[in-house]
Amino acid sequence: MKYFLFIILFSLLRLDVFSQKRWPLEECISYAIQHNIPLKRQDVLIAVKNLDHDMALRERLPSVGGYLNGYSTFGHSQDVFGTIQRNDNFNSNVGINSEIVLYQYNYFRNQAKKATIQANQERIEKDILIRDLTLKVLQGYLEVLLAQSLVNSQESAIYFSIQLLDKTEKRAKVGVTAPAVVSEVKATLAREKQQYQQYHKELKLKKMTLAQLMSYPDYNLLNTDDPLLEEDVFNDKIETNKDYDIKSVLARNPIFLKFKNQLLELNIEAKIIKSGNYPLIKGSASLGTTYFNAFKASNTSSLFMQTKDNFAQQVAVAVTIPIFNKGKFKRLLQQNSLRKNEIDLLTQYEENQQIQMLQKIQIDCQENHKQYEISKEAFLATKESLEYSKLSFIAGKASIYDVNNIKNNLIKSEAEMIRSKYNALFSLLTHKYFITGNIN
């Protein structure tokens, strides 16, 4: 009776799991992207670079400022005629001034372009993070499905052993089966429970890892289930033998867009450096008035009278011509050229790495799928053999050791089939993501 209570407990646990929200792969990836902290940080960096662009555009506008100051002088002083006398006075001036850069070899325009490129660079970095996160969630999701399948498989093995133990105990009561056989079945059941606990622990760890990748608060509530996923993949909807344009595949990889964008930024940076070799022309204008009050003089005009009469305007143009800069700009341009060479080398290296990865994934797809088909055939054959062995044991033509041996082979065969199945599934989905840029 206690064994059937054990079965009922398993059933209740599984019903509790099924009552929770089910998470297909696409929803897990979408949730992870929405709640990932590094991706949110990239949005902040993009906004910062957009503000840099706005500030660079506004640098071409004139700057306008006002000034107001006053000061007093007390004590004796000597004038140009050598006369020493008391000279207490108060001076003040007030006005506004404006300054604008008239020419600097498109410096501000190039700064604005550079800020735009840097904002785009942050968007590309975000795409790279999304790509990496998607692959990690895909792997974590399939590892959870694999662990769950192993748990379900072990539950079936325990259920089979419980049924076998029940029949063996009944046969032992009537004297048909020896007590040693009952002990052997109990020992087998205990080992299977032990293995079940190990699989269950691995399942919780895999769920916790997936929840961390998704930034999901409670891994216990994360119930992964995507029945259409396996059906779509294993119905030959992903063609691994189909030829594809390697250049178009690489063009969709954001890492190469990153290198291309870096070259654009270096081209703009070179123009900004060259602007230091050209004259800088600034224009300025000011409008203001002054006030002077000699405290002991009797003919000093009033504040308002002087303010009205002392208005003055000034317009000026300042030209700064670079003559000798110690070879600084020349060497900056050389550094710029060397960084371009570095990016070209990194692009070539990454291209070789990506091609090798695509070739490996294609081989994995083909071989893992073959391995899955072979392991499935082995599992079905072993399962059929166990059914015959079970009937032979009931008829007294086979020993319990024969049944346990075949059952252990079945458990190993099923575990191998499950692992090869999810290896094939991961290879196929990774191949599809690299080729098409999407999974579902």
mmCIF file of N, CA and C in Angstrom, residues 306-426:
data_model
loop_
_atom_site.group_PDB
_atom_site.id
_atom_site.type_symbol
_atom_site.label_atom_id
_atom_site.label_comp_id
_atom_site.label_asym_id
_atom_site.label_seq_id
_atom_site.Cartn_x
_atom_site.Cartn_y
_atom_site.Cartn_z
ATOM 1 N N GLN A 306 25.684 108.742 -16.329
ATOM 2 C CA GLN A 306 26.865 108.087 -16.894
ATOM 3 C C GLN A 306 26.492 106.782 -17.605
ATOM 4 N N THR A 307 25.590 106.033 -17.015
ATOM 5 C CA THR A 307 25.175 104.768 -17.635
ATOM 6 C C THR A 307 24.577 105.011 -19.012
ATOM 7 N N LYS A 308 23.813 106.097 -19.148
ATOM 8 C CA LYS A 308 23.196 106.414 -20.441
ATOM 9 C C LYS A 308 24.224 106.890 -21.451
ATOM 10 N N ASP A 309 25.202 107.663 -21.011
ATOM 11 C CA ASP A 309 26.146 108.282 -21.949
ATOM 12 C C ASP A 309 27.346 107.401 -22.284
ATOM 13 N N ASN A 310 27.649 106.391 -21.441
ATOM 14 C CA ASN A 310 28.888 105.624 -21.614
ATOM 15 C C ASN A 310 28.698 104.298 -22.350
ATOM 16 N N PHE A 311 27.579 104.120 -23.021
ATOM 17 C CA PHE A 311 27.368 102.872 -23.768
ATOM 18 C C PHE A 311 28.415 102.758 -24.871
ATOM 19 N N ALA A 312 28.956 101.526 -25.007
ATOM 20 C CA ALA A 312 29.957 101.278 -26.053
ATOM 21 C C ALA A 312 29.741 99.884 -26.637
ATOM 22 N N GLN A 313 30.068 99.732 -27.893
ATOM 23 C CA GLN A 313 29.970 98.445 -28.576
ATOM 24 C C GLN A 313 31.349 98.052 -29.094
ATOM 25 N N GLN A 314 31.547 96.729 -29.112
ATOM 26 C CA GLN A 314 32.828 96.243 -29.617
ATOM 27 C C GLN A 314 32.595 94.995 -30.455
ATOM 28 N N VAL A 315 33.192 94.958 -31.615
ATOM 29 C CA VAL A 315 33.158 93.787 -32.493
ATOM 30 C C VAL A 315 34.598 93.399 -32.782
ATOM 31 N N ALA A 316 34.902 92.094 -32.601
ATOM 32 C CA ALA A 316 36.292 91.657 -32.780
ATOM 33 C C ALA A 316 36.330 90.308 -33.483
ATOM 34 N N VAL A 317 37.395 90.093 -34.199
ATOM 35 C CA VAL A 317 37.673 88.806 -34.841
ATOM 36 C C VAL A 317 39.066 88.368 -34.413
ATOM 37 N N ALA A 318 39.151 87.128 -33.885
ATOM 38 C CA ALA A 318 40.439 86.595 -33.437
ATOM 39 C C ALA A 318 40.797 85.381 -34.286
ATOM 40 N N VAL A 319 42.010 85.371 -34.780
ATOM 41 C CA VAL A 319 42.496 84.266 -35.613
ATOM 42 C C VAL A 319 43.683 83.615 -34.915
ATOM 43 N N THR A 320 43.567 82.292 -34.696
ATOM 44 C CA THR A 320 44.666 81.522 -34.111
ATOM 45 C C THR A 320 45.219 80.587 -35.178
ATOM 46 N N ILE A 321 46.487 80.770 -35.517
ATOM 47 C CA ILE A 321 47.111 79.972 -36.579
ATOM 48 C C ILE A 321 48.137 79.025 -35.958
ATOM 49 N N PRO A 322 47.957 77.704 -36.108
ATOM 50 C CA PRO A 322 48.954 76.764 -35.576
ATOM 51 C C PRO A 322 50.240 76.821 -36.403
ATOM 52 N N ILE A 323 51.358 76.944 -35.739
ATOM 53 C CA ILE A 323 52.651 77.010 -36.430
ATOM 54 C C ILE A 323 53.504 75.783 -36.117
ATOM 55 N N PHE A 324 53.631 75.454 -34.839
ATOM 56 C CA PHE A 324 54.443 74.291 -34.468
ATOM 57 C C PHE A 324 53.785 73.598 -33.278
ATOM 58 N N ASN A 325 53.437 72.328 -33.451
ATOM 59 C CA ASN A 325 52.775 71.586 -32.379
ATOM 60 C C ASN A 325 53.570 70.358 -31.940
ATOM 61 N N LYS A 326 54.877 70.385 -32.161
ATOM 62 C CA LYS A 326 55.788 69.315 -31.732
ATOM 63 C C LYS A 326 55.497 67.977 -32.414
ATOM 64 N N GLY A 327 54.865 68.016 -33.569
ATOM 65 C CA GLY A 327 54.555 66.772 -34.286
ATOM 66 C C GLY A 327 53.433 65.968 -33.665
ATOM 67 N N LYS A 328 52.636 66.598 -32.784
ATOM 68 C CA LYS A 328 51.578 65.882 -32.076
ATOM 69 C C LYS A 328 50.507 65.351 -33.031
ATOM 70 N N PHE A 329 50.001 66.210 -33.920
ATOM 71 C CA PHE A 329 48.916 65.798 -34.811
ATOM 72 C C PHE A 329 49.370 64.710 -35.783
ATOM 73 N N LYS A 330 50.611 64.802 -36.229
ATOM 74 C CA LYS A 330 51.144 63.790 -37.138
ATOM 75 C C LYS A 330 51.133 62.416 -36.475
ATOM 76 N N ARG A 331 51.553 62.362 -35.233
ATOM 77 C CA ARG A 331 51.605 61.087 -34.528
ATOM 78 C C ARG A 331 50.218 60.592 -34.138
ATOM 79 N N LEU A 332 49.314 61.514 -33.863
ATOM 80 C CA LEU A 332 47.930 61.105 -33.605
ATOM 81 C C LEU A 332 47.314 60.454 -34.835
ATOM 82 N N LEU A 333 47.607 60.993 -36.016
ATOM 83 C CA LEU A 333 47.112 60.386 -37.255
ATOM 84 C C LEU A 333 47.754 59.029 -37.496
ATOM 85 N N GLN A 334 49.021 58.877 -37.121
ATOM 86 C CA GLN A 334 49.677 57.574 -37.253
ATOM 87 C C GLN A 334 49.034 56.548 -36.319
ATOM 88 N N GLN A 335 48.726 56.962 -35.094
ATOM 89 C CA GLN A 335 48.021 56.069 -34.171
ATOM 90 C C GLN A 335 46.655 55.678 -34.722
ATOM 91 N N ASN A 336 45.984 56.648 -35.317
ATOM 92 C CA ASN A 336 44.677 56.388 -35.918
ATOM 93 C C ASN A 336 44.788 55.333 -37.012
ATOM 94 N N SER A 337 45.800 55.443 -37.847
ATOM 95 C CA SER A 337 46.012 54.477 -38.926
ATOM 96 C C SER A 337 46.337 53.091 -38.378
ATOM 97 N N LEU A 338 47.126 53.032 -37.311
ATOM 98 C CA LEU A 338 47.471 51.741 -36.705
ATOM 99 C C LEU A 338 46.244 51.073 -36.091
ATOM 100 N N ARG A 339 45.360 51.862 -35.494
ATOM 101 C CA ARG A 339 44.132 51.288 -34.936
ATOM 102 C C ARG A 339 43.236 50.725 -36.037
ATOM 103 N N LYS A 340 43.232 51.374 -37.199
ATOM 104 C CA LYS A 340 42.483 50.829 -38.339
ATOM 105 C C LYS A 340 43.049 49.473 -38.756
ATOM 106 N N ASN A 341 44.378 49.376 -38.790
ATOM 107 C CA ASN A 341 45.005 48.094 -39.127
ATOM 108 C C ASN A 341 44.644 47.020 -38.101
ATOM 109 N N GLU A 342 44.600 47.426 -36.838
ATOM 110 C CA GLU A 342 44.230 46.477 -35.785
ATOM 111 C C GLU A 342 42.806 45.958 -35.989
ATOM 112 N N ILE A 343 41.882 46.865 -36.319
ATOM 113 C CA ILE A 343 40.491 46.454 -36.534
ATOM 114 C C ILE A 343 40.378 45.535 -37.744
ATOM 115 N N ASP A 344 41.143 45.808 -38.795
ATOM 116 C CA ASP A 344 41.141 44.922 -39.966
ATOM 117 C C ASP A 344 41.602 43.515 -39.581
ATOM 118 N N LEU A 345 42.636 43.438 -38.749
ATOM 119 C CA LEU A 345 43.136 42.129 -38.310
ATOM 120 C C LEU A 345 42.108 41.417 -37.426
ATOM 121 N N LEU A 346 41.474 42.171 -36.528
ATOM 122 C CA LEU A 346 40.443 41.578 -35.676
ATOM 123 C C LEU A 346 39.265 41.081 -36.499
ATOM 124 N N THR A 347 38.918 41.823 -37.546
ATOM 125 C CA THR A 347 37.821 41.406 -38.424
ATOM 126 C C THR A 347 38.155 40.096 -39.125
ATOM 127 N N GLN A 348 39.379 39.995 -39.643
ATOM 128 C CA GLN A 348 39.798 38.757 -40.303
ATOM 129 C C GLN A 348 39.803 37.582 -39.324
ATOM 130 N N TYR A 349 40.327 37.826 -38.121
ATOM 131 C CA TYR A 349 40.379 36.755 -37.118
ATOM 132 C C TYR A 349 38.972 36.300 -36.734
ATOM 133 N N GLU A 350 38.087 37.269 -36.472
ATOM 134 C CA GLU A 350 36.721 36.931 -36.070
ATOM 135 C C GLU A 350 35.973 36.228 -37.200
ATOM 136 N N GLU A 351 36.243 36.631 -38.432
ATOM 137 C CA GLU A 351 35.607 35.979 -39.577
ATOM 138 C C GLU A 351 36.013 34.510 -39.651
ATOM 139 N N ASN A 352 37.304 34.236 -39.462
ATOM 140 C CA ASN A 352 37.768 32.842 -39.459
ATOM 141 C C ASN A 352 37.132 32.056 -38.317
ATOM 142 N N GLN A 353 37.035 32.689 -37.143
ATOM 143 C CA GLN A 353 36.437 32.014 -35.990
ATOM 144 C C GLN A 353 34.968 31.692 -36.235
ATOM 145 N N GLN A 354 34.241 32.643 -36.810
ATOM 146 C CA GLN A 354 32.818 32.431 -37.060
ATOM 147 C C GLN A 354 32.586 31.360 -38.122
ATOM 148 N N ILE A 355 33.425 31.337 -39.156
ATOM 149 C CA ILE A 355 33.296 30.307 -40.196
ATOM 150 C C ILE A 355 33.547 28.928 -39.600
ATOM 151 N N GLN A 356 34.589 28.817 -38.772
ATOM 152 C CA GLN A 356 34.878 27.536 -38.129
ATOM 153 C C GLN A 356 33.737 27.120 -37.203
ATOM 154 N N MET A 357 33.160 28.091 -36.498
ATOM 155 C CA MET A 357 32.046 27.784 -35.612
ATOM 156 C C MET A 357 30.834 27.294 -36.398
ATOM 157 N N LEU A 358 30.546 27.954 -37.522
ATOM 158 C CA LEU A 358 29.425 27.525 -38.361
ATOM 159 C C LEU A 358 29.644 26.117 -38.898
ATOM 160 N N GLN A 359 30.865 25.824 -39.310
ATOM 161 C CA GLN A 359 31.168 24.479 -39.809
ATOM 162 C C GLN A 359 30.992 23.438 -38.708
ATOM 163 N N LYS A 360 31.458 23.764 -37.503
ATOM 164 C CA LYS A 360 31.316 22.831 -36.383
ATOM 165 C C LYS A 360 29.848 22.616 -36.033
ATOM 166 N N ILE A 361 29.074 23.706 -36.019
ATOM 167 C CA ILE A 361 27.652 23.587 -35.697
ATOM 168 C C ILE A 361 26.936 22.733 -36.732
ATOM 169 N N GLN A 362 27.305 22.895 -37.998
ATOM 170 C CA GLN A 362 26.674 22.107 -39.052
ATOM 171 C C GLN A 362 26.987 20.621 -38.876
ATOM 172 N N ILE A 363 28.242 20.313 -38.531
ATOM 173 C CA ILE A 363 28.609 18.913 -38.283
ATOM 174 C C ILE A 363 27.862 18.378 -37.063
ATOM 175 N N ASP A 364 27.797 19.193 -35.999
ATOM 176 C CA ASP A 364 27.078 18.772 -34.793
ATOM 177 C C ASP A 364 25.615 18.493 -35.098
ATOM 178 N N CYS A 365 25.005 19.325 -35.918
ATOM 179 C CA CYS A 365 23.596 19.126 -36.277
ATOM 180 C C CYS A 365 23.390 17.766 -36.931
ATOM 181 N N GLN A 366 24.204 17.478 -37.913
ATOM 182 C CA GLN A 366 24.048 16.236 -38.666
ATOM 183 C C GLN A 366 24.350 15.016 -37.805
ATOM 184 N N GLU A 367 25.473 15.053 -37.085
ATOM 185 C CA GLU A 367 25.888 13.888 -36.303
ATOM 186 C C GLU A 367 25.006 13.687 -35.071
ATOM 187 N N ASN A 368 24.630 14.760 -34.397
ATOM 188 C CA ASN A 368 23.768 14.619 -33.217
ATOM 189 C C ASN A 368 22.390 14.098 -33.585
ATOM 190 N N HIS A 369 21.897 14.515 -34.747
ATOM 191 C CA HIS A 369 20.594 14.011 -35.188
ATOM 192 C C HIS A 369 20.673 12.519 -35.502
ATOM 193 N N LYS A 370 21.762 12.096 -36.141
ATOM 194 C CA LYS A 370 21.953 10.664 -36.412
ATOM 195 C C LYS A 370 22.067 9.878 -35.106
ATOM 196 N N GLN A 371 22.822 10.438 -34.161
ATOM 197 C CA GLN A 371 22.987 9.777 -32.869
ATOM 198 C C GLN A 371 21.652 9.642 -32.151
ATOM 199 N N TYR A 372 20.814 10.648 -32.263
ATOM 200 C CA TYR A 372 19.492 10.588 -31.639
ATOM 201 C C TYR A 372 18.641 9.494 -32.260
ATOM 202 N N GLU A 373 18.647 9.378 -33.576
ATOM 203 C CA GLU A 373 17.856 8.340 -34.243
ATOM 204 C C GLU A 373 18.342 6.949 -33.847
ATOM 205 N N ILE A 374 19.663 6.771 -33.761
ATOM 206 C CA ILE A 374 20.215 5.462 -33.379
ATOM 207 C C ILE A 374 19.862 5.131 -31.934
ATOM 208 N N SER A 375 20.015 6.096 -31.040
ATOM 209 C CA SER A 375 19.701 5.846 -29.628
ATOM 210 C C SER A 375 18.210 5.597 -29.432
ATOM 211 N N LYS A 376 17.367 6.212 -30.259
ATOM 212 C CA LYS A 376 15.928 5.962 -30.164
ATOM 213 C C LYS A 376 15.605 4.527 -30.567
ATOM 214 N N GLU A 377 16.254 4.043 -31.620
ATOM 215 C CA GLU A 377 16.061 2.648 -32.034
ATOM 216 C C GLU A 377 16.523 1.688 -30.939
ATOM 217 N N ALA A 378 17.675 1.993 -30.329
ATOM 218 C CA ALA A 378 18.184 1.135 -29.259
ATOM 219 C C ALA A 378 17.237 1.121 -28.068
ATOM 220 N N PHE A 379 16.659 2.281 -27.745
ATOM 221 C CA PHE A 379 15.722 2.354 -26.622
ATOM 222 C C PHE A 379 14.470 1.524 -26.896
ATOM 223 N N LEU A 380 13.905 1.654 -28.082
ATOM 224 C CA LEU A 380 12.688 0.906 -28.412
ATOM 225 C C LEU A 380 12.942 -0.597 -28.398
ATOM 226 N N ALA A 381 14.114 -1.010 -28.893
ATOM 227 C CA ALA A 381 14.445 -2.437 -28.897
ATOM 228 C C ALA A 381 14.620 -2.954 -27.471
ATOM 229 N N THR A 382 15.276 -2.174 -26.618
ATOM 230 C CA THR A 382 15.476 -2.580 -25.225
ATOM 231 C C THR A 382 14.154 -2.605 -24.471
ATOM 232 N N LYS A 383 13.278 -1.669 -24.778
ATOM 233 C CA LYS A 383 11.960 -1.634 -24.141
ATOM 234 C C LYS A 383 11.147 -2.876 -24.499
ATOM 235 N N GLU A 384 11.209 -3.265 -25.758
ATOM 236 C CA GLU A 384 10.504 -4.479 -26.193
ATOM 237 C C GLU A 384 11.087 -5.712 -25.509
ATOM 238 N N SER A 385 12.421 -5.727 -25.368
ATOM 239 C CA SER A 385 13.072 -6.853 -24.701
ATOM 240 C C SER A 385 12.646 -6.956 -23.246
ATOM 241 N N LEU A 386 12.463 -5.797 -22.579
ATOM 242 C CA LEU A 386 12.035 -5.806 -21.184
ATOM 243 C C LEU A 386 10.626 -6.368 -21.039
ATOM 244 N N GLU A 387 9.748 -6.055 -21.978
ATOM 245 C CA GLU A 387 8.382 -6.583 -21.917
ATOM 246 C C GLU A 387 8.390 -8.111 -21.986
ATOM 247 N N TYR A 388 9.197 -8.655 -22.900
ATOM 248 C CA TYR A 388 9.302 -10.118 -23.005
ATOM 249 C C TYR A 388 9.906 -10.707 -21.733
ATOM 250 N N SER A 389 10.919 -10.036 -21.184
ATOM 251 C CA SER A 389 11.566 -10.523 -19.965
ATOM 252 C C SER A 389 10.603 -10.502 -18.789
ATOM 253 N N LYS A 390 9.758 -9.469 -18.740
ATOM 254 C CA LYS A 390 8.779 -9.367 -17.659
ATOM 255 C C LYS A 390 7.783 -10.524 -17.721
ATOM 256 N N LEU A 391 7.320 -10.837 -18.920
ATOM 257 C CA LEU A 391 6.391 -11.959 -19.091
ATOM 258 C C LEU A 391 7.058 -13.287 -18.734
ATOM 259 N N SER A 392 8.341 -13.412 -19.113
ATOM 260 C CA SER A 392 9.069 -14.646 -18.794
ATOM 261 C C SER A 392 9.255 -14.802 -17.295
ATOM 262 N N PHE A 393 9.475 -13.654 -16.591
ATOM 263 C CA PHE A 393 9.630 -13.718 -15.139
ATOM 264 C C PHE A 393 8.337 -14.157 -14.467
ATOM 265 N N ILE A 394 7.212 -13.613 -14.947
ATOM 266 C CA ILE A 394 5.918 -13.995 -14.378
ATOM 267 C C ILE A 394 5.647 -15.476 -14.623
ATOM 268 N N ALA A 395 6.095 -15.957 -15.795
ATOM 269 C CA ALA A 395 5.891 -17.376 -16.128
ATOM 270 C C ALA A 395 6.921 -18.273 -15.463
ATOM 271 N N GLY A 396 7.896 -17.680 -14.767
ATOM 272 C CA GLY A 396 8.909 -18.465 -14.084
ATOM 273 C C GLY A 396 10.045 -18.923 -14.966
ATOM 274 N N LYS A 397 10.164 -18.376 -16.160
ATOM 275 C CA LYS A 397 11.227 -18.783 -17.084
ATOM 276 C C LYS A 397 12.445 -17.852 -17.044
ATOM 277 N N ALA A 398 12.342 -16.742 -16.310
ATOM 278 C CA ALA A 398 13.463 -15.804 -16.193
ATOM 279 C C ALA A 398 13.594 -15.372 -14.743
ATOM 280 N N SER A 399 14.815 -15.116 -14.320
ATOM 281 C CA SER A 399 15.059 -14.712 -12.935
ATOM 282 C C SER A 399 14.898 -13.199 -12.792
ATOM 283 N N ILE A 400 14.813 -12.775 -11.537
ATOM 284 C CA ILE A 400 14.698 -11.346 -11.271
ATOM 285 C C ILE A 400 15.962 -10.608 -11.689
ATOM 286 N N TYR A 401 17.092 -11.319 -11.651
ATOM 287 C CA TYR A 401 18.351 -10.695 -12.056
ATOM 288 C C TYR A 401 18.359 -10.403 -13.560
ATOM 289 N N ASP A 402 17.733 -11.308 -14.324
ATOM 290 C CA ASP A 402 17.629 -11.053 -15.767
ATOM 291 C C ASP A 402 16.762 -9.823 -16.036
ATOM 292 N N VAL A 403 15.648 -9.726 -15.298
ATOM 293 C CA VAL A 403 14.747 -8.581 -15.477
ATOM 294 C C VAL A 403 15.453 -7.277 -15.089
ATOM 295 N N ASN A 404 16.151 -7.303 -13.938
ATOM 296 C CA ASN A 404 16.854 -6.094 -13.489
ATOM 297 C C ASN A 404 17.950 -5.683 -14.458
ATOM 298 N N ASN A 405 18.641 -6.668 -15.004
ATOM 299 C CA ASN A 405 19.714 -6.365 -15.955
ATOM 300 C C ASN A 405 19.165 -5.667 -17.197
ATOM 301 N N ILE A 406 18.070 -6.214 -17.730
ATOM 302 C CA ILE A 406 17.469 -5.608 -18.926
ATOM 303 C C ILE A 406 16.862 -4.242 -18.585
ATOM 304 N N LYS A 407 16.279 -4.136 -17.377
ATOM 305 C CA LYS A 407 15.689 -2.853 -16.985
ATOM 306 C C LYS A 407 16.770 -1.783 -16.817
ATOM 307 N N ASN A 408 17.903 -2.160 -16.245
ATOM 308 C CA ASN A 408 19.015 -1.211 -16.120
ATOM 309 C C ASN A 408 19.516 -0.776 -17.489
ATOM 310 N N ASN A 409 19.557 -1.722 -18.414
ATOM 311 C CA ASN A 409 19.946 -1.373 -19.789
ATOM 312 C C ASN A 409 18.944 -0.403 -20.402
ATOM 313 N N LEU A 410 17.657 -0.618 -20.077
ATOM 314 C CA LEU A 410 16.621 0.276 -20.600
ATOM 315 C C LEU A 410 16.776 1.678 -20.021
ATOM 316 N N ILE A 411 17.053 1.760 -18.717
ATOM 317 C CA ILE A 411 17.224 3.069 -18.082
ATOM 318 C C ILE A 411 18.403 3.811 -18.697
ATOM 319 N N LYS A 412 19.520 3.100 -18.886
ATOM 320 C CA LYS A 412 20.691 3.720 -19.507
ATOM 321 C C LYS A 412 20.399 4.125 -20.945
ATOM 322 N N SER A 413 19.679 3.254 -21.652
ATOM 323 C CA SER A 413 19.358 3.542 -23.051
ATOM 324 C C SER A 413 18.445 4.756 -23.166
ATOM 325 N N GLU A 414 17.470 4.852 -22.255
ATOM 326 C CA GLU A 414 16.553 5.994 -22.298
ATOM 327 C C GLU A 414 17.276 7.289 -21.938
ATOM 328 N N ALA A 415 18.163 7.221 -20.937
ATOM 329 C CA ALA A 415 18.930 8.410 -20.564
ATOM 330 C C ALA A 415 19.816 8.867 -21.717
ATOM 331 N N GLU A 416 20.437 7.917 -22.414
ATOM 332 C CA GLU A 416 21.274 8.260 -23.564
ATOM 333 C C GLU A 416 20.432 8.854 -24.686
ATOM 334 N N MET A 417 19.241 8.302 -24.891
ATOM 335 C CA MET A 417 18.350 8.830 -25.928
ATOM 336 C C MET A 417 17.918 10.262 -25.592
ATOM 337 N N ILE A 418 17.602 10.501 -24.324
ATOM 338 C CA ILE A 418 17.170 11.840 -23.916
ATOM 339 C C ILE A 418 18.300 12.847 -24.107
ATOM 340 N N ARG A 419 19.504 12.472 -23.701
ATOM 341 C CA ARG A 419 20.645 13.388 -23.843
ATOM 342 C C ARG A 419 20.955 13.670 -25.310
ATOM 343 N N SER A 420 20.950 12.625 -26.131
ATOM 344 C CA SER A 420 21.229 12.831 -27.560
ATOM 345 C C SER A 420 20.121 13.651 -28.216
ATOM 346 N N LYS A 421 18.901 13.497 -27.718
ATOM 347 C CA LYS A 421 17.779 14.267 -28.257
ATOM 348 C C LYS A 421 17.982 15.765 -28.025
ATOM 349 N N TYR A 422 18.347 16.148 -26.808
ATOM 350 C CA TYR A 422 18.503 17.571 -26.509
ATOM 351 C C TYR A 422 19.814 18.127 -27.038
ATOM 352 N N ASN A 423 20.822 17.277 -27.203
ATOM 353 C CA ASN A 423 22.033 17.718 -27.904
ATOM 354 C C ASN A 423 21.707 18.072 -29.352
ATOM 355 N N ALA A 424 20.912 17.197 -29.988
ATOM 356 C CA ALA A 424 20.504 17.460 -31.372
ATOM 357 C C ALA A 424 19.630 18.705 -31.453
ATOM 358 N N LEU A 425 18.742 18.856 -30.481
ATOM 359 C CA LEU A 425 17.842 20.011 -30.475
ATOM 360 C C LEU A 425 18.627 21.312 -30.316
ATOM 361 N N PHE A 426 19.606 21.317 -29.414
ATOM 362 C CA PHE A 426 20.423 22.514 -29.209
ATOM 363 C C PHE A 426 21.233 22.841 -30.464
#
